[in-house]
């Protein structure tokens, strides 16, 4: 049997990126890994927003459909921004988890706390964690059912009171809102998912 060989679409191909890779995937044996590219015309200049949108749409949609084994981003020229974009695409498509993932309900008339400021507060305390998914839901009526596969849930239980969940199971009830983010952090710690914030590297001494 032919050994697996990494395959990709040739630069300059006059097809939409997603279409080209779908055709490729339909024509090769699945043992051959596919290298996805963000563009088939790397020489073309684009701005940052256009690059982010087109790379996310092309590569993200292919990954969500199960097409692709590796990704190559070339449209964004700045190396740091390129790597961040690659990580974000892989995380959004559910292929890799590099940082904390959040699920928040859109809020409605039933929402029992300020969803935006609370989500920002939860993010500020937990965004350095890796591989943890946290759901922030405005009420217990529909919130628990919409938490998907979150590891922890922060859910409005009553006005000014929060219930905390592990998965879809409620474990702490009626916590005063003012202390609920700290109790969520405690719950993450109790369940072995906490790591401390990595120390910021010391600044290089200025050269004389
Ligand atoms: S979870 Fe509750 S508050 Fe959030 S959108 Fe659904 S019903 Fe509204």
PDB file of C-alpha atoms and ligand atoms in Angstrom:
ATOM      1  CA  UNK A   1       0.000   0.000   0.000  1.00  0.00           C
ATOM      2  CA  UNK A   2       1.204   3.506  -0.810  1.00  0.00           C
ATOM      3  CA  UNK A   3       2.710   5.263   2.237  1.00  0.00           C
ATOM      4  CA  UNK A   4       0.886   8.324   3.584  1.00  0.00           C
ATOM      5  CA  UNK A   5       2.059  11.535   1.940  1.00  0.00           C
ATOM      6  CA  UNK A   6       1.134  15.079   3.004  1.00  0.00           C
ATOM      7  CA  UNK A   7      -0.908  16.628   0.207  1.00  0.00           C
ATOM      8  CA  UNK A   8      -2.174  20.135  -0.440  1.00  0.00           C
ATOM      9  CA  UNK A   9      -3.613  22.302  -3.209  1.00  0.00           C
ATOM     10  CA  UNK A  10      -1.140  23.969  -5.551  1.00  0.00           C
ATOM     11  CA  UNK A  11      -0.699  27.731  -5.184  1.00  0.00           C
ATOM     12  CA  UNK A  12      -2.273  29.693  -8.019  1.00  0.00           C
ATOM     13  CA  UNK A  13      -5.236  27.322  -8.387  1.00  0.00           C
ATOM     14  CA  UNK A  14      -8.182  29.412  -9.579  1.00  0.00           C
ATOM     15  CA  UNK A  15     -10.705  28.102  -7.067  1.00  0.00           C
ATOM     16  CA  UNK A  16     -12.089  29.266  -3.760  1.00  0.00           C
ATOM     17  CA  UNK A  17      -9.858  27.827  -1.004  1.00  0.00           C
ATOM     18  CA  UNK A  18     -12.624  25.868   0.725  1.00  0.00           C
ATOM     19  CA  UNK A  19     -13.929  24.467  -2.569  1.00  0.00           C
ATOM     20  CA  UNK A  20     -10.434  23.456  -3.711  1.00  0.00           C
ATOM     21  CA  UNK A  21      -9.693  21.551  -0.499  1.00  0.00           C
ATOM     22  CA  UNK A  22     -13.111  19.865  -0.481  1.00  0.00           C
ATOM     23  CA  UNK A  23     -12.441  18.603  -3.999  1.00  0.00           C
ATOM     24  CA  UNK A  24      -8.979  17.430  -2.928  1.00  0.00           C
ATOM     25  CA  UNK A  25     -10.418  15.588   0.105  1.00  0.00           C
ATOM     26  CA  UNK A  26     -12.994  13.864  -2.101  1.00  0.00           C
ATOM     27  CA  UNK A  27     -10.325  12.606  -4.502  1.00  0.00           C
ATOM     28  CA  UNK A  28      -7.555  11.274  -2.278  1.00  0.00           C
ATOM     29  CA  UNK A  29      -7.399   8.339   0.099  1.00  0.00           C
ATOM     30  CA  UNK A  30      -8.005   9.391   3.745  1.00  0.00           C
ATOM     31  CA  UNK A  31      -4.621   7.962   4.816  1.00  0.00           C
ATOM     32  CA  UNK A  32      -2.953  10.967   3.167  1.00  0.00           C
ATOM     33  CA  UNK A  33      -2.908  13.955   5.577  1.00  0.00           C
ATOM     34  CA  UNK A  34      -4.070  17.243   4.069  1.00  0.00           C
ATOM     35  CA  UNK A  35      -2.236  20.508   4.705  1.00  0.00           C
ATOM     36  CA  UNK A  36      -4.791  23.333   4.607  1.00  0.00           C
ATOM     37  CA  UNK A  37      -3.704  26.781   3.425  1.00  0.00           C
ATOM     38  CA  UNK A  38      -5.369  30.090   4.190  1.00  0.00           C
ATOM     39  CA  UNK A  39      -4.809  31.304   0.631  1.00  0.00           C
ATOM     40  CA  UNK A  40      -3.815  29.909  -2.754  1.00  0.00           C
ATOM     41  CA  UNK A  41      -2.433  33.319  -3.720  1.00  0.00           C
ATOM     42  CA  UNK A  42       0.089  34.164  -0.982  1.00  0.00           C
ATOM     43  CA  UNK A  43       1.570  37.020  -2.970  1.00  0.00           C
ATOM     44  CA  UNK A  44      -1.636  39.073  -2.648  1.00  0.00           C
ATOM     45  CA  UNK A  45      -1.564  41.781   0.057  1.00  0.00           C
ATOM     46  CA  UNK A  46      -4.548  42.056   2.430  1.00  0.00           C
ATOM     47  CA  UNK A  47      -5.217  43.975   5.608  1.00  0.00           C
ATOM     48  CA  UNK A  48      -5.360  42.322   9.043  1.00  0.00           C
ATOM     49  CA  UNK A  49      -9.164  42.189   9.284  1.00  0.00           C
ATOM     50  CA  UNK A  50      -9.600  40.666   5.805  1.00  0.00           C
ATOM     51  CA  UNK A  51      -6.899  38.104   6.572  1.00  0.00           C
ATOM     52  CA  UNK A  52      -8.527  37.114   9.853  1.00  0.00           C
ATOM     53  CA  UNK A  53     -11.948  36.789   8.259  1.00  0.00           C
ATOM     54  CA  UNK A  54     -10.905  34.846   5.174  1.00  0.00           C
ATOM     55  CA  UNK A  55      -8.509  32.530   7.048  1.00  0.00           C
ATOM     56  CA  UNK A  56     -11.101  31.808   9.726  1.00  0.00           C
ATOM     57  CA  UNK A  57     -13.867  31.177   7.208  1.00  0.00           C
ATOM     58  CA  UNK A  58     -11.796  28.992   4.874  1.00  0.00           C
ATOM     59  CA  UNK A  59      -9.778  26.945   7.320  1.00  0.00           C
ATOM     60  CA  UNK A  60     -12.393  26.975  10.101  1.00  0.00           C
ATOM     61  CA  UNK A  61     -15.186  25.684   7.864  1.00  0.00           C
ATOM     62  CA  UNK A  62     -12.954  22.924   6.472  1.00  0.00           C
ATOM     63  CA  UNK A  63     -11.829  21.811   9.944  1.00  0.00           C
ATOM     64  CA  UNK A  64     -15.432  21.830  11.204  1.00  0.00           C
ATOM     65  CA  UNK A  65     -16.311  19.514   8.310  1.00  0.00           C
ATOM     66  CA  UNK A  66     -13.475  17.169   9.231  1.00  0.00           C
ATOM     67  CA  UNK A  67     -11.219  18.175   6.317  1.00  0.00           C
ATOM     68  CA  UNK A  68      -7.551  18.883   7.068  1.00  0.00           C
ATOM     69  CA  UNK A  69      -4.766  17.587   9.304  1.00  0.00           C
ATOM     70  CA  UNK A  70      -2.431  20.594   9.453  1.00  0.00           C
ATOM     71  CA  UNK A  71      -2.752  24.293   8.678  1.00  0.00           C
ATOM     72  CA  UNK A  72      -0.493  26.822   7.012  1.00  0.00           C
ATOM     73  CA  UNK A  73      -1.236  30.544   7.381  1.00  0.00           C
ATOM     74  CA  UNK A  74       0.606  32.934   5.079  1.00  0.00           C
ATOM     75  CA  UNK A  75      -1.650  35.920   4.500  1.00  0.00           C
ATOM     76  CA  UNK A  76      -0.824  37.591   7.816  1.00  0.00           C
ATOM     77  CA  UNK A  77       2.830  38.626   7.593  1.00  0.00           C
ATOM     78  CA  UNK A  78       3.525  39.301  11.299  1.00  0.00           C
ATOM     79  CA  UNK A  79       4.754  35.983  12.820  1.00  0.00           C
ATOM     80  CA  UNK A  80       3.239  36.587  16.272  1.00  0.00           C
ATOM     81  CA  UNK A  81      -0.184  37.540  14.898  1.00  0.00           C
ATOM     82  CA  UNK A  82      -0.047  34.567  12.536  1.00  0.00           C
ATOM     83  CA  UNK A  83       0.562  32.060  15.327  1.00  0.00           C
ATOM     84  CA  UNK A  84      -2.195  33.602  17.479  1.00  0.00           C
ATOM     85  CA  UNK A  85      -4.601  33.424  14.534  1.00  0.00           C
ATOM     86  CA  UNK A  86      -3.714  29.769  13.937  1.00  0.00           C
ATOM     87  CA  UNK A  87      -4.285  28.889  17.606  1.00  0.00           C
ATOM     88  CA  UNK A  88      -7.603  30.739  17.619  1.00  0.00           C
ATOM     89  CA  UNK A  89      -8.832  28.971  14.481  1.00  0.00           C
ATOM     90  CA  UNK A  90      -7.884  25.542  15.870  1.00  0.00           C
ATOM     91  CA  UNK A  91      -9.595  26.337  19.176  1.00  0.00           C
ATOM     92  CA  UNK A  92     -12.749  27.784  17.581  1.00  0.00           C
ATOM     93  CA  UNK A  93     -13.057  24.726  15.325  1.00  0.00           C
ATOM     94  CA  UNK A  94     -12.719  22.467  18.392  1.00  0.00           C
ATOM     95  CA  UNK A  95      -9.496  20.796  17.185  1.00  0.00           C
ATOM     96  CA  UNK A  96      -7.234  21.968  19.995  1.00  0.00           C
ATOM     97  CA  UNK A  97      -7.808  23.798  23.266  1.00  0.00           C
ATOM     98  CA  UNK A  98      -4.987  26.206  24.101  1.00  0.00           C
ATOM     99  CA  UNK A  99      -6.842  28.529  26.476  1.00  0.00           C
ATOM    100  CA  UNK A 100     -10.027  28.812  28.481  1.00  0.00           C
ATOM    101  CA  UNK A 101     -13.174  28.480  26.417  1.00  0.00           C
ATOM    102  CA  UNK A 102     -16.331  30.389  27.357  1.00  0.00           C
ATOM    103  CA  UNK A 103     -19.966  29.809  26.506  1.00  0.00           C
ATOM    104  CA  UNK A 104     -22.341  32.625  27.424  1.00  0.00           C
ATOM    105  CA  UNK A 105     -26.067  32.860  26.807  1.00  0.00           C
ATOM    106  CA  UNK A 106     -27.241  35.820  24.719  1.00  0.00           C
ATOM    107  CA  UNK A 107     -29.240  37.150  27.732  1.00  0.00           C
ATOM    108  CA  UNK A 108     -32.941  38.000  27.720  1.00  0.00           C
ATOM    109  CA  UNK A 109     -35.683  39.215  30.050  1.00  0.00           C
ATOM    110  CA  UNK A 110     -34.944  36.313  32.419  1.00  0.00           C
ATOM    111  CA  UNK A 111     -31.270  37.193  32.898  1.00  0.00           C
ATOM    112  CA  UNK A 112     -30.579  37.561  36.615  1.00  0.00           C
ATOM    113  CA  UNK A 113     -27.252  39.458  36.520  1.00  0.00           C
ATOM    114  CA  UNK A 114     -25.263  41.745  34.265  1.00  0.00           C
ATOM    115  CA  UNK A 115     -23.999  39.173  31.797  1.00  0.00           C
ATOM    116  CA  UNK A 116     -21.361  41.333  30.111  1.00  0.00           C
ATOM    117  CA  UNK A 117     -19.594  42.648  33.189  1.00  0.00           C
ATOM    118  CA  UNK A 118     -19.812  39.264  34.950  1.00  0.00           C
ATOM    119  CA  UNK A 119     -18.378  37.418  31.944  1.00  0.00           C
ATOM    120  CA  UNK A 120     -15.559  39.984  31.799  1.00  0.00           C
ATOM    121  CA  UNK A 121     -14.867  39.428  35.510  1.00  0.00           C
ATOM    122  CA  UNK A 122     -14.839  35.640  35.088  1.00  0.00           C
ATOM    123  CA  UNK A 123     -12.512  35.965  32.084  1.00  0.00           C
ATOM    124  CA  UNK A 124     -10.134  38.207  34.005  1.00  0.00           C
ATOM    125  CA  UNK A 125      -9.817  35.527  36.704  1.00  0.00           C
ATOM    126  CA  UNK A 126      -9.663  32.405  34.514  1.00  0.00           C
ATOM    127  CA  UNK A 127      -8.386  33.190  31.015  1.00  0.00           C
ATOM    128  CA  UNK A 128      -4.890  31.849  31.772  1.00  0.00           C
ATOM    129  CA  UNK A 129      -6.245  28.309  32.333  1.00  0.00           C
ATOM    130  CA  UNK A 130      -5.802  25.728  29.612  1.00  0.00           C
ATOM    131  CA  UNK A 131      -8.373  23.209  28.476  1.00  0.00           C
ATOM    132  CA  UNK A 132     -11.186  24.492  30.714  1.00  0.00           C
ATOM    133  CA  UNK A 133     -14.611  25.427  29.374  1.00  0.00           C
ATOM    134  CA  UNK A 134     -16.813  27.721  31.475  1.00  0.00           C
ATOM    135  CA  UNK A 135     -20.475  28.471  30.825  1.00  0.00           C
ATOM    136  CA  UNK A 136     -22.021  31.758  31.985  1.00  0.00           C
ATOM    137  CA  UNK A 137     -25.804  31.543  31.879  1.00  0.00           C
ATOM    138  CA  UNK A 138     -28.314  34.171  32.920  1.00  0.00           C
ATOM    139  CA  UNK A 139     -30.953  31.913  34.482  1.00  0.00           C
ATOM    140  CA  UNK A 140     -31.649  28.358  35.621  1.00  0.00           C
ATOM    141  CA  UNK A 141     -34.734  28.077  33.410  1.00  0.00           C
ATOM    142  CA  UNK A 142     -32.845  27.401  30.181  1.00  0.00           C
ATOM    143  CA  UNK A 143     -29.208  27.997  31.123  1.00  0.00           C
ATOM    144  CA  UNK A 144     -28.203  24.486  32.262  1.00  0.00           C
ATOM    145  CA  UNK A 145     -29.636  22.963  29.089  1.00  0.00           C
ATOM    146  CA  UNK A 146     -27.578  25.329  26.937  1.00  0.00           C
ATOM    147  CA  UNK A 147     -24.214  24.848  28.635  1.00  0.00           C
ATOM    148  CA  UNK A 148     -23.143  22.309  26.012  1.00  0.00           C
ATOM    149  CA  UNK A 149     -20.101  20.375  27.247  1.00  0.00           C
ATOM    150  CA  UNK A 150     -18.819  23.054  29.665  1.00  0.00           C
ATOM    151  CA  UNK A 151     -16.712  21.843  32.613  1.00  0.00           C
ATOM    152  CA  UNK A 152     -18.088  24.491  34.986  1.00  0.00           C
ATOM    153  CA  UNK A 153     -21.233  26.598  34.971  1.00  0.00           C
ATOM    154  CA  UNK A 154     -22.021  29.988  36.531  1.00  0.00           C
ATOM    155  CA  UNK A 155     -25.793  30.310  36.435  1.00  0.00           C
ATOM    156  CA  UNK A 156     -28.251  32.890  37.791  1.00  0.00           C
ATOM    157  CA  UNK A 157     -30.358  31.051  40.397  1.00  0.00           C
ATOM    158  CA  UNK A 158     -32.397  33.959  41.807  1.00  0.00           C
ATOM    159  CA  UNK A 159     -32.009  37.758  41.866  1.00  0.00           C
ATOM    160  CA  UNK A 160     -28.523  38.411  43.292  1.00  0.00           C
ATOM    161  CA  UNK A 161     -27.873  34.664  43.772  1.00  0.00           C
ATOM    162  CA  UNK A 162     -25.715  32.338  41.691  1.00  0.00           C
ATOM    163  CA  UNK A 163     -25.634  28.559  41.367  1.00  0.00           C
ATOM    164  CA  UNK A 164     -22.424  26.848  40.313  1.00  0.00           C
ATOM    165  CA  UNK A 165     -22.271  23.676  38.245  1.00  0.00           C
ATOM    166  CA  UNK A 166     -19.776  20.948  37.464  1.00  0.00           C
ATOM    167  CA  UNK A 167     -20.776  19.873  34.004  1.00  0.00           C
ATOM    168  CA  UNK A 168     -24.565  19.852  34.072  1.00  0.00           C
ATOM    169  CA  UNK A 169     -24.769  19.063  37.801  1.00  0.00           C
ATOM    170  CA  UNK A 170     -25.528  21.921  40.229  1.00  0.00           C
ATOM    171  CA  UNK A 171     -23.135  21.727  43.191  1.00  0.00           C
ATOM    172  CA  UNK A 172     -23.311  25.122  44.974  1.00  0.00           C
ATOM    173  CA  UNK A 173     -26.514  27.072  45.477  1.00  0.00           C
ATOM    174  CA  UNK A 174     -27.595  30.634  46.210  1.00  0.00           C
ATOM    175  CA  UNK A 175     -24.125  32.157  46.427  1.00  0.00           C
ATOM    176  CA  UNK A 176     -24.304  35.953  46.817  1.00  0.00           C
ATOM    177  CA  UNK A 177     -23.377  37.464  43.459  1.00  0.00           C
ATOM    178  CA  UNK A 178     -20.600  39.597  44.985  1.00  0.00           C
ATOM    179  CA  UNK A 179     -18.585  36.509  45.932  1.00  0.00           C
ATOM    180  CA  UNK A 180     -19.684  34.099  43.180  1.00  0.00           C
ATOM    181  CA  UNK A 181     -16.659  34.576  40.884  1.00  0.00           C
ATOM    182  CA  UNK A 182     -14.312  33.793  43.786  1.00  0.00           C
ATOM    183  CA  UNK A 183     -16.375  30.699  44.629  1.00  0.00           C
ATOM    184  CA  UNK A 184     -16.172  29.629  40.975  1.00  0.00           C
ATOM    185  CA  UNK A 185     -12.384  29.896  41.170  1.00  0.00           C
ATOM    186  CA  UNK A 186     -12.490  27.820  44.409  1.00  0.00           C
ATOM    187  CA  UNK A 187     -14.587  25.187  42.618  1.00  0.00           C
ATOM    188  CA  UNK A 188     -12.100  25.009  39.735  1.00  0.00           C
ATOM    189  CA  UNK A 189      -9.284  24.604  42.263  1.00  0.00           C
ATOM    190  CA  UNK A 190     -11.153  21.890  44.196  1.00  0.00           C
ATOM    191  CA  UNK A 191     -11.513  19.951  40.963  1.00  0.00           C
ATOM    192  CA  UNK A 192      -7.848  20.090  40.028  1.00  0.00           C
ATOM    193  CA  UNK A 193      -8.261  22.315  36.990  1.00  0.00           C
ATOM    194  CA  UNK A 194      -6.568  25.398  38.392  1.00  0.00           C
ATOM    195  CA  UNK A 195      -3.065  26.622  37.599  1.00  0.00           C
ATOM    196  CA  UNK A 196      -1.572  29.850  38.895  1.00  0.00           C
ATOM    197  CA  UNK A 197      -1.036  32.761  36.513  1.00  0.00           C
ATOM    198  CA  UNK A 198       2.434  32.311  34.976  1.00  0.00           C
ATOM    199  CA  UNK A 199       4.915  34.938  36.170  1.00  0.00           C
ATOM    200  CA  UNK A 200       5.526  37.818  33.776  1.00  0.00           C
ATOM    201  CA  UNK A 201       9.124  37.661  32.450  1.00  0.00           C
ATOM    202  CA  UNK A 202      11.342  40.307  34.055  1.00  0.00           C
ATOM    203  CA  UNK A 203      12.077  43.259  31.797  1.00  0.00           C
ATOM    204  CA  UNK A 204      15.497  43.237  30.095  1.00  0.00           C
ATOM    205  CA  UNK A 205      17.850  45.785  31.680  1.00  0.00           C
ATOM    206  CA  UNK A 206      18.339  48.770  29.411  1.00  0.00           C
ATOM    207  CA  UNK A 207      21.735  48.914  27.698  1.00  0.00           C
ATOM    208  CA  UNK A 208      23.850  51.910  28.560  1.00  0.00           C
TER     209      UNK A 208
HETATM  210  S1  LIG B   1     -30.177  31.071  29.602  1.00  0.00           S
HETATM  211 FE1  LIG B   1     -31.910  32.117  30.578  1.00  0.00          FE
HETATM  212  S2  LIG B   1     -31.257  34.273  30.656  1.00  0.00           S
HETATM  213 FE2  LIG B   1     -29.937  33.262  29.166  1.00  0.00          FE
HETATM  214  S3  LIG B   1     -30.945  33.618  27.197  1.00  0.00           S
HETATM  215 FE3  LIG B   1     -31.606  31.591  27.934  1.00  0.00          FE
HETATM  216  S4  LIG B   1     -33.541  32.031  29.030  1.00  0.00           S
HETATM  217 FE4  LIG B   1     -32.462  34.010  28.775  1.00  0.00          FE
END
